[in-house]
């Protein structure tokens, strides 16, 4: 990280950091003592042994690949809607807390209720430690699902490569109050990159000193291989935001320049970012988006209007590929949202859309192509998800012209008709985590179009803390038996215990990240007769991504 950038970062109130040119972030002595205090209550990991303990430098990596998640959402969105944190130097009792505006009894938590599909004024327990009565849970929109002891459990069970996306959204920030920070998206990206470095230093402090922790942010495939050979988890920072570098779109006109893009790419690269979306949820100066459906579609379309001055511009698709169908407006939902926007924007009537299937009229813009080429020059990974089918097609054409392998669809936000083109480039496709055999189903589809020139491997995208509410719930997956073993048989996993709460995937679903290994066991069962082949491809997931990244760094 450059000194130029460090000087502009805001330091969190609870933590003090020193930027060291060669050593990166370090905790102050006072904070280090707090982080290593032995009298703090803490969640358990409940894993015996250690999966994939035999990785060596110079040999193919064995280990699982997590392609899409959000550990620092609480530092985005104006620091408003998300409750709890991934870590706190004072422990779980300070980290895993409800939002103060959810009091009393969860009744005022309108955004949680709306996004989670509940009736307004639905109560919930606001108590976290030690009971965790009502949260986290698979269908909670706002309660943190990535407390770090869950991440540690996933690492112990075999996750070796991890893409962690810095995420925010100005439109949602403007809808939600109270806000505790700016709605500027790049400010939020900087704050989240800072929090990731803070966590790395925190884990180091708990592990004996700088560089000794199991969580390591990496900037190159070679560095990732070195980290994994040490038995640690290599973490790649990504960006999933609607207005990267200030590249918003207002009444059809771009609000950034090529110079802004150059400066922005340089800055985020210095922050450690190596993977990025060009657009997300709202049309911007770089590309048009793939629409949301359902209630989320109503909310996000309104956000598109707030940020761009226009609702989504849709037409009836004439080709084989299409975006999600824009839902009709729900009067009750709209009335609630307009009430939250008083003083921000005046109510207007939503457009009437043509018949489905719907396609966004906006594709990849000239500025978007410029940003794409800038990412390629830097050897970055291009995230295709959330682009409209028109933009994705045009992006793939640019990648094909350059024979550029560094492309991924990491969480099911791309038309499946593009699978083969991604595979022929040597890119990767991994599904979002959903129930009812979804992961095994996508694995079969992706493997059917795999290009034999490239190492095939598979992974999964959790998308927790990202308003993903289709995570497996109780009874939506095969029943697993405790204890169970990791995919290589070297780790034995028991139910994870947080205070008085023992988490059971069979009755709790994928409520938080610590239940990822439990879900992986259920997916193994879902694969049925193909389980052995499925597990082998999952174990090759990290290696497949690293080879793709290496090709991208070589410009091919």
Coordinates of C-alpha atoms in Angstrom, one line a residue, residues 19 35 58 63 132 136 175 196 234 244 248 272 274 303 352 375 385 396 412 419 421 474 492 515 530 536:
X19 CA 1.7 2.0 8.2
X35 CA -6.8 -8.4 20.9
X58 CA 6.2 -25.8 -6.6
X63 CA -7.8 -26.8 -1.5
X132 CA -28.1 -15.7 19.4
X136 CA -27.7 -14.7 12.3
X175 CA -32.6 5.3 1.1
X196 CA -9.4 -5.9 5.8
X234 CA -4.8 -16.6 0.6
X244 CA -16.3 2.7 -9.3
X248 CA -21.9 7.3 -12.3
X272 CA -4.6 -4.5 -3.0
X274 CA -7.1 -7.6 -8.0
X303 CA -32.2 3.1 -6.6
X352 CA -44.7 0.5 -17.8
X375 CA -7.9 -4.0 -15.9
X385 CA -21.7 -11.0 -13.2
X396 CA -16.6 -11.1 -23.9
X412 CA -24.7 -16.8 -10.8
X419 CA -20.8 -20.4 -20.1
X421 CA -17.4 -18.6 -24.1
X474 CA -33.4 -25.8 7.5
X492 CA -13.2 -33.7 11.9
X515 CA -21.6 -23.5 8.7
X530 CA -21.0 -38.2 -8.8
X536 CA -12.1 -33.9 -6.8

